[in-house]
One Martini backbone bead per residue (centre of mass of N, CA, C, O) as a GRO file, in nm:
protein
  437
    1MET     BB    1   0.007  -2.828  -0.601
    2ASN     BB    2  -0.215  -2.965  -0.396
    3GLY     BB    3  -0.544  -2.985  -0.353
    4THR     BB    4  -0.554  -2.937  -0.047
    5ILE     BB    5  -0.396  -2.668  -0.043
    6GLN     BB    6  -0.571  -2.520  -0.228
    7LYS     BB    7  -0.848  -2.541  -0.091
    8GLU     BB    8  -0.769  -2.398   0.181
    9ILE     BB    9  -0.682  -2.136   0.066
   10GLN     BB   10  -0.972  -2.087  -0.054
   11GLU     BB   11  -1.127  -2.087   0.221
   12LYS     BB   12  -0.955  -1.818   0.323
   13CYS     BB   13  -1.079  -1.652   0.095
   14VAL     BB   14  -1.156  -1.309   0.064
   15THR     BB   15  -1.252  -1.025   0.052
   16PRO     BB   16  -1.133  -0.704   0.123
   17GLU     BB   17  -1.403  -0.634   0.289
   18GLU     BB   18  -1.407  -0.874   0.486
   19ALA     BB   19  -1.122  -0.858   0.610
   20VAL     BB   20  -1.144  -0.569   0.746
   21LYS     BB   21  -1.345  -0.651   0.972
   22LEU     BB   22  -1.101  -0.717   1.186
   23VAL     BB   23  -1.124  -0.432   1.233
   24LYS     BB   24  -1.108  -0.188   1.497
   25SER     BB   25  -1.155   0.024   1.705
   26GLY     BB   26  -0.807   0.111   1.819
   27ASP     BB   27  -0.637  -0.028   1.625
   28VAL     BB   28  -0.341  -0.175   1.517
   29VAL     BB   29  -0.236  -0.124   1.161
   30TYR     BB   30  -0.047  -0.295   0.915
   31LEU     BB   31   0.063  -0.198   0.583
   32GLY     BB   32   0.377  -0.162   0.528
   33THR     BB   33   0.654  -0.145   0.275
   34THR     BB   34   0.717   0.008   0.023
   35SER     BB   35   0.745  -0.293  -0.196
   36SER     BB   36   0.524  -0.410   0.074
   37THR     BB   37   0.236  -0.311   0.023
   38ALA     BB   38  -0.126  -0.329   0.116
   39ASN     BB   39  -0.329  -0.167  -0.106
   40ILE     BB   40  -0.609  -0.313  -0.098
   41LEU     BB   41  -0.666  -0.304   0.186
   42ALA     BB   42  -0.619   0.000   0.245
   43ARG     BB   43  -0.880   0.053   0.066
   44ALA     BB   44  -1.090  -0.096   0.232
   45LEU     BB   45  -1.031   0.051   0.491
   46ALA     BB   46  -1.125   0.337   0.402
   47GLY     BB   47  -1.419   0.253   0.353
   48ARG     BB   48  -1.432   0.253   0.695
   49ALA     BB   49  -1.402   0.530   0.832
   50ASP     BB   50  -1.710   0.608   0.927
   51GLU     BB   51  -1.682   0.334   1.150
   52LEU     BB   52  -1.400   0.457   1.270
   53GLU     BB   53  -1.152   0.476   1.544
   54ASN     BB   54  -0.830   0.519   1.635
   55VAL     BB   55  -0.658   0.410   1.388
   56THR     BB   56  -0.322   0.278   1.373
   57LEU     BB   57  -0.103   0.332   1.131
   58THR     BB   58   0.163   0.117   1.010
   59CYS     BB   59   0.501   0.200   0.889
   60GLY     BB   60   0.762   0.235   0.598
   61ILE     BB   61   0.739   0.404   0.363
   62GLY     BB   62   0.455   0.422   0.275
   63ASN     BB   63   0.315   0.300  -0.043
   64VAL     BB   64   0.010   0.466  -0.042
   65THR     BB   65  -0.210   0.456  -0.344
   66ALA     BB   66  -0.467   0.532  -0.238
   67PRO     BB   67  -0.689   0.783  -0.266
   68GLU     BB   68  -0.843   0.762   0.014
   69MET     BB   69  -0.526   0.769   0.154
   70GLN     BB   70  -0.420   1.068   0.109
   71GLU     BB   71  -0.670   1.182   0.308
   72LEU     BB   72  -0.710   1.163   0.623
   73ASP     BB   73  -0.925   1.089   0.875
   74PRO     BB   74  -0.854   1.196   1.203
   75ARG     BB   75  -1.079   1.023   1.341
   76ALA     BB   76  -0.983   0.737   1.229
   77PHE     BB   77  -0.677   0.815   1.186
   78ARG     BB   78  -0.336   0.726   1.245
   79ILE     BB   79   0.029   0.757   1.272
   80SER     BB   80   0.297   0.514   1.261
   81THR     BB   81   0.674   0.537   1.219
   82TYR     BB   82   1.002   0.419   1.134
   83PHE     BB   83   0.979   0.565   0.810
   84MET     BB   84   0.983   0.824   0.638
   85GLY     BB   85   0.749   0.929   0.384
   86PRO     BB   86   0.539   1.081   0.134
   87TRP     BB   87   0.281   0.990   0.286
   88GLU     BB   88   0.337   1.068   0.586
   89ARG     BB   89   0.412   1.379   0.499
   90LYS     BB   90   0.124   1.433   0.377
   91ASN     BB   91  -0.034   1.375   0.663
   92ARG     BB   92   0.115   1.545   0.914
   93ASN     BB   93  -0.130   1.792   0.903
   94ARG     BB   94  -0.399   1.593   0.943
   95VAL     BB   95  -0.275   1.364   1.149
   96PRO     BB   96  -0.182   1.201   1.388
   97ILE     BB   97   0.185   1.166   1.438
   98ASP     BB   98   0.451   0.908   1.483
   99TYR     BB   99   0.789   0.828   1.570
  100THR     BB  100   1.076   0.601   1.538
  101SER     BB  101   1.395   0.565   1.661
  102VAL     BB  102   1.573   0.315   1.440
  103HIS     BB  103   1.760   0.090   1.405
  104LEU     BB  104   1.740  -0.168   1.176
  105ARG     BB  105   1.882  -0.390   1.374
  106GLN     BB  106   1.603  -0.321   1.566
  107VAL     BB  107   1.324  -0.355   1.460
  108GLU     BB  108   1.202  -0.560   1.642
  109ILE     BB  109   1.114  -0.358   1.855
  110TRP     BB  110   0.898  -0.221   1.688
  111CYS     BB  111   0.715  -0.488   1.637
  112ARG     BB  112   0.701  -0.595   1.954
  113GLN     BB  113   0.669  -0.318   2.124
  114THR     BB  114   0.591  -0.045   2.001
  115MET     BB  115   0.406  -0.184   1.717
  116PRO     BB  116   0.199  -0.419   1.783
  117PRO     BB  117  -0.032  -0.570   1.588
  118ASP     BB  118  -0.342  -0.648   1.556
  119VAL     BB  119  -0.328  -0.605   1.242
  120ALA     BB  120  -0.207  -0.754   0.955
  121PHE     BB  121  -0.059  -0.653   0.632
  122LEU     BB  122   0.035  -0.890   0.392
  123GLU     BB  123   0.243  -0.892   0.115
  124VAL     BB  124   0.248  -1.166  -0.119
  125SER     BB  125   0.302  -1.439  -0.311
  126LEU     BB  126   0.279  -1.687  -0.455
  127PRO     BB  127   0.245  -2.003  -0.395
  128ASP     BB  128   0.375  -2.294  -0.321
  129GLU     BB  129   0.355  -2.626  -0.334
  130ASN     BB  130   0.346  -2.581   0.011
  131GLY     BB  131   0.214  -2.300   0.096
  132TYR     BB  132   0.442  -2.095   0.054
  133MET     BB  133   0.511  -1.723   0.100
  134SER     BB  134   0.656  -1.468   0.026
  135TYR     BB  135   0.726  -1.131   0.151
  136GLY     BB  136   0.865  -1.007  -0.075
  137ALA     BB  137   1.046  -0.714  -0.173
  138ASN     BB  138   1.041  -0.619   0.154
  139GLY     BB  139   0.936  -0.830   0.395
  140VAL     BB  140   1.198  -0.969   0.508
  141SER     BB  141   1.319  -0.750   0.682
  142HIS     BB  142   1.021  -0.796   0.914
  143HIS     BB  143   0.762  -0.964   0.888
  144SER     BB  144   0.792  -1.190   1.075
  145TYR     BB  145   0.763  -1.003   1.329
  146ILE     BB  146   0.489  -0.922   1.272
  147LYS     BB  147   0.339  -1.176   1.262
  148ASP     BB  148   0.414  -1.268   1.570
  149ALA     BB  149   0.274  -0.996   1.692
  150ALA     BB  150  -0.012  -1.059   1.562
  151LYS     BB  151  -0.326  -1.128   1.613
  152LYS     BB  152  -0.382  -1.065   1.309
  153VAL     BB  153  -0.365  -1.210   0.963
  154ILE     BB  154  -0.333  -1.073   0.632
  155LEU     BB  155  -0.318  -1.193   0.297
  156GLN     BB  156  -0.178  -1.058   0.009
  157ILE     BB  157  -0.195  -1.176  -0.313
  158ASN     BB  158   0.070  -1.108  -0.553
  159ARG     BB  159   0.193  -1.196  -0.850
  160ASN     BB  160   0.416  -0.939  -0.842
  161ALA     BB  161   0.562  -1.078  -0.609
  162PRO     BB  162   0.855  -1.174  -0.504
  163TYR     BB  163   1.040  -1.459  -0.486
  164LEU     BB  164   1.234  -1.543  -0.231
  165TYR     BB  165   1.554  -1.606  -0.089
  166GLY     BB  166   1.638  -1.737   0.254
  167GLU     BB  167   1.547  -1.592   0.571
  168GLN     BB  168   1.258  -1.524   0.684
  169ASN     BB  169   1.075  -1.545   0.384
  170LEU     BB  170   0.823  -1.703   0.489
  171VAL     BB  171   0.467  -1.792   0.463
  172HIS     BB  172   0.182  -1.981   0.574
  173TYR     BB  173  -0.124  -2.009   0.525
  174THR     BB  174  -0.209  -2.122   0.822
  175GLU     BB  175  -0.119  -1.818   0.954
  176ALA     BB  176  -0.390  -1.715   0.836
  177ASP     BB  177  -0.710  -1.545   0.890
  178ALA     BB  178  -0.670  -1.440   0.592
  179ILE     BB  179  -0.737  -1.397   0.250
  180VAL     BB  180  -0.624  -1.210  -0.050
  181GLU     BB  181  -0.655  -1.114  -0.406
  182GLY     BB  182  -0.405  -0.864  -0.539
  183HIS     BB  183  -0.293  -0.746  -0.846
  184ASP     BB  184  -0.066  -0.522  -0.829
  185GLU     BB  185   0.160  -0.289  -0.840
  186ILE     BB  186   0.486  -0.224  -0.776
  187ALA     BB  187   0.658  -0.015  -0.634
  188THR     BB  188   0.843   0.244  -0.777
  189ILE     BB  189   1.180   0.393  -0.874
  190PRO     BB  190   1.378   0.619  -1.000
  191ASN     BB  191   1.629   0.702  -1.199
  192LEU     BB  192   1.843   0.931  -1.134
  193PRO     BB  193   2.009   1.157  -1.251
  194ILE     BB  194   2.346   1.247  -1.385
  195ASP     BB  195   2.527   1.481  -1.314
  196ASP     BB  196   2.820   1.668  -1.259
  197THR     BB  197   2.831   1.652  -0.964
  198LEU     BB  198   2.782   1.336  -0.928
  199GLN     BB  199   3.006   1.264  -1.093
  200THR     BB  200   3.245   1.369  -0.911
  201ILE     BB  201   3.166   1.227  -0.667
  202SER     BB  202   3.195   0.934  -0.801
  203ASP     BB  203   3.500   0.966  -0.879
  204PHE     BB  204   3.599   0.979  -0.575
  205LEU     BB  205   3.490   0.688  -0.501
  206LEU     BB  206   3.625   0.507  -0.724
  207GLU     BB  207   3.898   0.550  -0.614
  208GLN     BB  208   3.817   0.379  -0.335
  209ILE     BB  209   3.763   0.129  -0.511
  210PRO     BB  210   3.835  -0.187  -0.529
  211ASP     BB  211   3.898  -0.476  -0.623
  212GLY     BB  212   3.674  -0.700  -0.436
  213ALA     BB  213   3.463  -0.562  -0.314
  214CYS     BB  214   3.198  -0.470  -0.070
  215LEU     BB  215   2.888  -0.343  -0.112
  216GLN     BB  216   2.685  -0.042  -0.002
  217LEU     BB  217   2.399   0.098  -0.154
  218GLY     BB  218   2.186   0.350  -0.140
  219ILE     BB  219   1.987   0.604  -0.209
  220GLY     BB  220   2.023   0.810  -0.490
  221GLY     BB  221   2.234   0.980  -0.673
  222VAL     BB  222   2.489   0.875  -0.575
  223ALA     BB  223   2.455   0.570  -0.576
  224ASN     BB  224   2.373   0.592  -0.880
  225ALA     BB  225   2.658   0.678  -0.990
  226VAL     BB  226   2.835   0.472  -0.876
  227GLY     BB  227   2.687   0.208  -0.981
  228TYR     BB  228   2.748   0.294  -1.276
  229GLY     BB  229   3.055   0.345  -1.216
  230LEU     BB  230   3.168   0.010  -1.187
  231LYS     BB  231   3.213  -0.145  -1.463
  232LYS     BB  232   3.543  -0.159  -1.435
  233LYS     BB  233   3.517  -0.372  -1.236
  234ASN     BB  234   3.627  -0.654  -1.009
  235ASP     BB  235   3.486  -0.899  -0.811
  236LEU     BB  236   3.240  -0.807  -0.672
  237GLY     BB  237   3.024  -0.720  -0.392
  238SER     BB  238   2.723  -0.783  -0.200
  239HIS     BB  239   2.616  -0.599   0.113
  240THR     BB  240   2.279  -0.487   0.146
  241GLU     BB  241   1.987  -0.357   0.204
  242MET     BB  242   1.953  -0.259  -0.115
  243VAL     BB  243   1.833  -0.365  -0.428
  244THR     BB  244   1.935  -0.223  -0.714
  245ASP     BB  245   1.959  -0.160  -1.055
  246SER     BB  246   2.281  -0.136  -1.031
  247ILE     BB  247   2.341  -0.413  -0.916
  248ILE     BB  248   2.211  -0.573  -1.130
  249GLU     BB  249   2.364  -0.498  -1.363
  250LEU     BB  250   2.643  -0.587  -1.253
  251MET     BB  251   2.544  -0.890  -1.235
  252ASN     BB  252   2.499  -0.932  -1.549
  253MET     BB  253   2.810  -0.822  -1.617
  254GLY     BB  254   3.000  -0.977  -1.366
  255VAL     BB  255   3.111  -0.738  -1.146
  256ILE     BB  256   2.898  -0.906  -0.970
  257ASN     BB  257   3.002  -1.220  -0.804
  258ASN     BB  258   3.101  -1.291  -0.490
  259LYS     BB  259   3.374  -1.439  -0.468
  260GLN     BB  260   3.514  -1.242  -0.212
  261LYS     BB  261   3.349  -1.324  -0.003
  262ASN     BB  262   3.263  -1.429   0.340
  263PHE     BB  263   2.961  -1.366   0.352
  264PHE     BB  264   2.801  -1.543   0.168
  265PRO     BB  265   2.918  -1.673  -0.068
  266GLY     BB  266   2.791  -1.594  -0.411
  267LYS     BB  267   2.602  -1.370  -0.251
  268THR     BB  268   2.351  -1.147  -0.251
  269VAL     BB  269   2.307  -0.950   0.034
  270ALA     BB  270   1.974  -0.875   0.151
  271ALA     BB  271   1.649  -0.720   0.267
  272PHE     BB  272   1.573  -0.556  -0.021
  273THR     BB  273   1.368  -0.428  -0.279
  274TYR     BB  274   1.412  -0.113  -0.490
  275GLY     BB  275   1.253  -0.023  -0.817
  276SER     BB  276   1.203  -0.193  -1.087
  277LYS     BB  277   1.026  -0.425  -1.244
  278GLU     BB  278   1.290  -0.569  -1.335
  279ALA     BB  279   1.404  -0.604  -1.049
  280TYR     BB  280   1.152  -0.814  -0.959
  281ARG     BB  281   1.213  -1.016  -1.174
  282PHE     BB  282   1.521  -1.085  -1.085
  283VAL     BB  283   1.467  -1.185  -0.791
  284ASP     BB  284   1.277  -1.415  -0.878
  285HIS     BB  285   1.395  -1.692  -0.822
  286ASN     BB  286   1.689  -1.612  -0.718
  287PRO     BB  287   2.004  -1.781  -0.616
  288ASP     BB  288   2.203  -1.514  -0.591
  289PHE     BB  289   2.014  -1.462  -0.345
  290TYR     BB  290   1.999  -1.338   0.005
  291PHE     BB  291   1.734  -1.290   0.230
  292MET     BB  292   1.719  -1.086   0.517
  293PRO     BB  293   1.688  -0.954   0.810
  294PHE     BB  294   1.805  -0.673   0.952
  295PRO     BB  295   1.951  -0.788   1.202
  296VAL     BB  296   2.141  -0.938   1.012
  297VAL     BB  297   2.240  -0.759   0.780
  298ASN     BB  298   2.294  -0.486   0.978
  299ASN     BB  299   2.495  -0.639   1.158
  300PRO     BB  300   2.833  -0.519   1.193
  301VAL     BB  301   2.951  -0.824   1.234
  302ASN     BB  302   2.875  -0.909   0.947
  303ILE     BB  303   2.967  -0.699   0.777
  304ALA     BB  304   3.289  -0.735   0.872
  305LYS     BB  305   3.328  -1.026   0.722
  306ASN     BB  306   3.377  -0.841   0.492
  307ASP     BB  307   3.628  -0.767   0.281
  308ASN     BB  308   3.625  -0.442   0.167
  309MET     BB  309   3.406  -0.258   0.274
  310ILE     BB  310   3.160  -0.068   0.139
  311SER     BB  311   3.005   0.257   0.241
  312ILE     BB  312   2.713   0.449   0.101
  313ASN     BB  313   2.608   0.759   0.189
  314THR     BB  314   2.398   1.031   0.310
  315ALA     BB  315   2.265   1.375   0.336
  316LEU     BB  316   2.159   1.675   0.447
  317SER     BB  317   2.388   1.744   0.689
  318ILE     BB  318   2.712   1.897   0.793
  319ASP     BB  319   2.944   1.971   1.024
  320LEU     BB  320   3.237   2.082   1.109
  321MET     BB  321   3.272   1.804   1.295
  322GLY     BB  322   3.100   1.570   1.149
  323GLN     BB  323   2.801   1.572   1.188
  324VAL     BB  324   2.530   1.367   1.073
  325CYS     BB  325   2.223   1.472   0.904
  326SER     BB  326   1.965   1.252   0.755
  327ASP     BB  327   1.634   1.295   0.906
  328ASN     BB  328   1.667   1.552   1.101
  329LEU     BB  329   1.564   1.895   1.053
  330GLY     BB  330   1.476   2.128   1.272
  331GLY     BB  331   1.258   1.892   1.368
  332LEU     BB  332   1.210   1.767   1.088
  333GLN     BB  333   1.092   1.490   0.979
  334TYR     BB  334   1.191   1.293   0.680
  335SER     BB  335   1.298   0.988   0.752
  336ALA     BB  336   1.563   0.821   0.894
  337THR     BB  337   1.793   0.643   1.047
  338GLY     BB  338   1.822   0.346   0.982
  339GLY     BB  339   2.146   0.197   0.857
  340GLN     BB  340   2.381   0.389   0.856
  341LEU     BB  341   2.534   0.304   1.112
  342ASP     BB  342   2.572   0.029   1.072
  343PHE     BB  343   2.746   0.062   0.807
  344VAL     BB  344   2.972   0.251   0.915
  345ARG     BB  345   3.069   0.027   1.142
  346GLY     BB  346   3.091  -0.223   0.966
  347ALA     BB  347   3.311  -0.129   0.758
  348GLN     BB  348   3.542  -0.042   0.953
  349MET     BB  349   3.556  -0.340   1.066
  350SER     BB  350   3.674  -0.407   0.818
  351LYS     BB  351   3.908  -0.531   0.621
  352GLY     BB  352   3.960  -0.266   0.420
  353GLY     BB  353   3.748  -0.082   0.505
  354LYS     BB  354   3.474   0.192   0.421
  355SER     BB  355   3.315   0.491   0.490
  356PHE     BB  356   3.069   0.703   0.329
  357ILE     BB  357   2.978   1.059   0.317
  358ALA     BB  358   2.767   1.172   0.051
  359VAL     BB  359   2.757   1.516  -0.090
  360THR     BB  360   2.621   1.795  -0.194
  361SER     BB  361   2.728   2.127  -0.104
  362THR     BB  362   2.427   2.195  -0.205
  363VAL     BB  363   2.093   2.345  -0.178
  364ASN     BB  364   1.780   2.419  -0.324
  365SER     BB  365   1.572   2.655  -0.183
  366LYS     BB  366   1.256   2.776  -0.212
  367ARG     BB  367   1.299   2.984   0.037
  368ALA     BB  368   1.640   3.024   0.054
  369GLY     BB  369   1.790   2.904  -0.149
  370LEU     BB  370   2.125   2.870  -0.152
  371GLN     BB  371   2.274   2.619   0.027
  372SER     BB  372   2.459   2.468   0.286
  373ARG     BB  373   2.544   2.168   0.393
  374ILE     BB  374   2.764   2.300   0.538
  375VAL     BB  375   2.795   2.363   0.905
  376THR     BB  376   2.855   2.478   1.181
  377HIS     BB  377   2.533   2.427   1.267
  378LEU     BB  378   2.296   2.263   1.352
  379PRO     BB  379   1.975   2.308   1.379
  380LEU     BB  380   1.762   2.330   1.571
  381GLY     BB  381   1.648   1.998   1.635
  382SER     BB  382   1.828   1.835   1.530
  383ALA     BB  383   1.961   1.526   1.422
  384VAL     BB  384   2.196   1.284   1.498
  385THR     BB  385   2.303   1.001   1.305
  386THR     BB  386   2.598   1.052   1.294
  387PRO     BB  387   2.869   1.063   1.467
  388ARG     BB  388   3.178   1.194   1.455
  389SER     BB  389   3.327   0.943   1.562
  390ASP     BB  390   3.211   0.756   1.310
  391VAL     BB  391   3.335   0.906   1.094
  392GLN     BB  392   3.520   0.918   0.804
  393TYR     BB  393   3.425   0.984   0.515
  394VAL     BB  394   3.401   1.286   0.293
  395VAL     BB  395   3.173   1.377   0.039
  396THR     BB  396   3.239   1.611  -0.234
  397GLU     BB  397   3.291   1.803  -0.522
  398TYR     BB  398   3.566   1.904  -0.345
  399GLY     BB  399   3.617   1.601  -0.232
  400CYS     BB  400   3.808   1.361  -0.014
  401VAL     BB  401   3.799   1.278   0.355
  402ASN     BB  402   3.961   1.180   0.635
  403LEU     BB  403   3.870   1.236   0.954
  404LYS     BB  404   3.964   1.014   1.168
  405PRO     BB  405   4.282   1.154   1.204
  406LEU     BB  406   4.176   1.416   1.300
  407THR     BB  407   4.166   1.707   1.440
  408MET     BB  408   3.922   1.919   1.491
  409LYS     BB  409   4.051   2.164   1.352
  410ASN     BB  410   4.111   2.000   1.088
  411ARG     BB  411   3.839   1.918   1.033
  412VAL     BB  412   3.713   2.190   0.982
  413ARG     BB  413   3.895   2.260   0.758
  414ALA     BB  414   3.804   2.026   0.578
  415MET     BB  415   3.512   2.106   0.551
  416ILE     BB  416   3.553   2.387   0.434
  417ASN     BB  417   3.671   2.260   0.162
  418LEU     BB  418   3.408   2.105   0.081
  419ALA     BB  419   3.278   2.353   0.047
  420HIS     BB  420   3.146   2.587  -0.120
  421PRO     BB  421   3.332   2.874  -0.197
  422ASP     BB  422   3.104   3.078  -0.118
  423PHE     BB  423   3.095   2.967   0.203
  424ARG     BB  424   3.374   2.969   0.330
  425PRO     BB  425   3.401   3.254   0.485
  426GLN     BB  426   3.167   3.230   0.671
  427LEU     BB  427   3.274   2.947   0.797
  428THR     BB  428   3.531   3.067   0.912
  429GLU     BB  429   3.413   3.278   1.087
  430GLU     BB  430   3.214   3.105   1.257
  431ALA     BB  431   3.440   2.918   1.369
  432LYS     BB  432   3.568   3.152   1.536
  433GLN     BB  433   3.335   3.221   1.716
  434ALA     BB  434   3.291   2.915   1.820
  435GLY     BB  435   3.605   2.807   1.872
  436LEU     BB  436   3.702   2.599   1.607
  437LEU     BB  437   3.975   2.811   1.527
   0.00000   0.00000   0.00000
């Protein structure tokens, strides 16, 4: 970096406390998302809670770690999110909170129209020799839209934020109204343990994945089990929202080499990384990756360009007709619409492609005990994430069934057979009473 650029960056640098003075009462302030959350700025903003009113904090799975931000002052703050996460759920009974249902391929609508920020806090990598900074582990997914929509932009430079290659992946220091430096750790998620049930589900899925397939893996135990179960496959590719630790391990082993991909051959295409510290180090300045915003990565037309595209996602509950509920159960928003339907449709449009919704057949509820995830009807107020007409394969530890060619009655029978045996008699009787059988 030449001396002039370095000097101009330093001239824009202020303390976090000075930077957040740009925020006024009534403003919309964007905090970040998952592994690209501007926590040092969020902490400084929390310090102004007693002098602010009705500031809307926007985010998506906001990994806000500041202790001062864990129990928000309802007079000072409210939340609006496109993807509920633990922080949003923790505060939902403390402050006014709103949620927008949006396919990730259409997240630009949320950024520019639903919640354009007055002030955007954007965590970025260290600057390169030309003064450009990457949007970090998650920011490439949509932070270029946030930046364009914002009235004021504050960049939080973090040496731990990876510099990612791709498109719409960089922001220049001249685009910032203020810059702060804060080198906190990037949020990580643990690899979930793989129990016998998850292993059985994984085995069913692995039978369906040919050598040369192109993969999208979601988050959670099923995706983790499948990811680490692919080590004996050959010449796999990856076109995925999220880069996981299992994808990185498969790339290190040469199992994922992207040789047979049609869309950006030779590259793992993704929108963001969310995993371990090792994952963030691996993607940093790594030319084997190509990161792009959600509207590009999640576009079903682009997904379908890859032959043998395999999409694996999960759900909270599935009814006997095949309607998938993955984000809002009984009116309670748990996560988000996300990119599930984007990849369900894109994979099936692909030559040789398949989409899978994989779930454990039961869930152990603290209040109600053991419950079936396969239900006759979704609870009142639930949202359908993926319609029955879009669902292809459904997988539990009791089998893997392609619902697409089945009549409705045969779908119902197939779904009952995917349920835990203890619940099958009840589901059968309820299906008869509902006129489904």
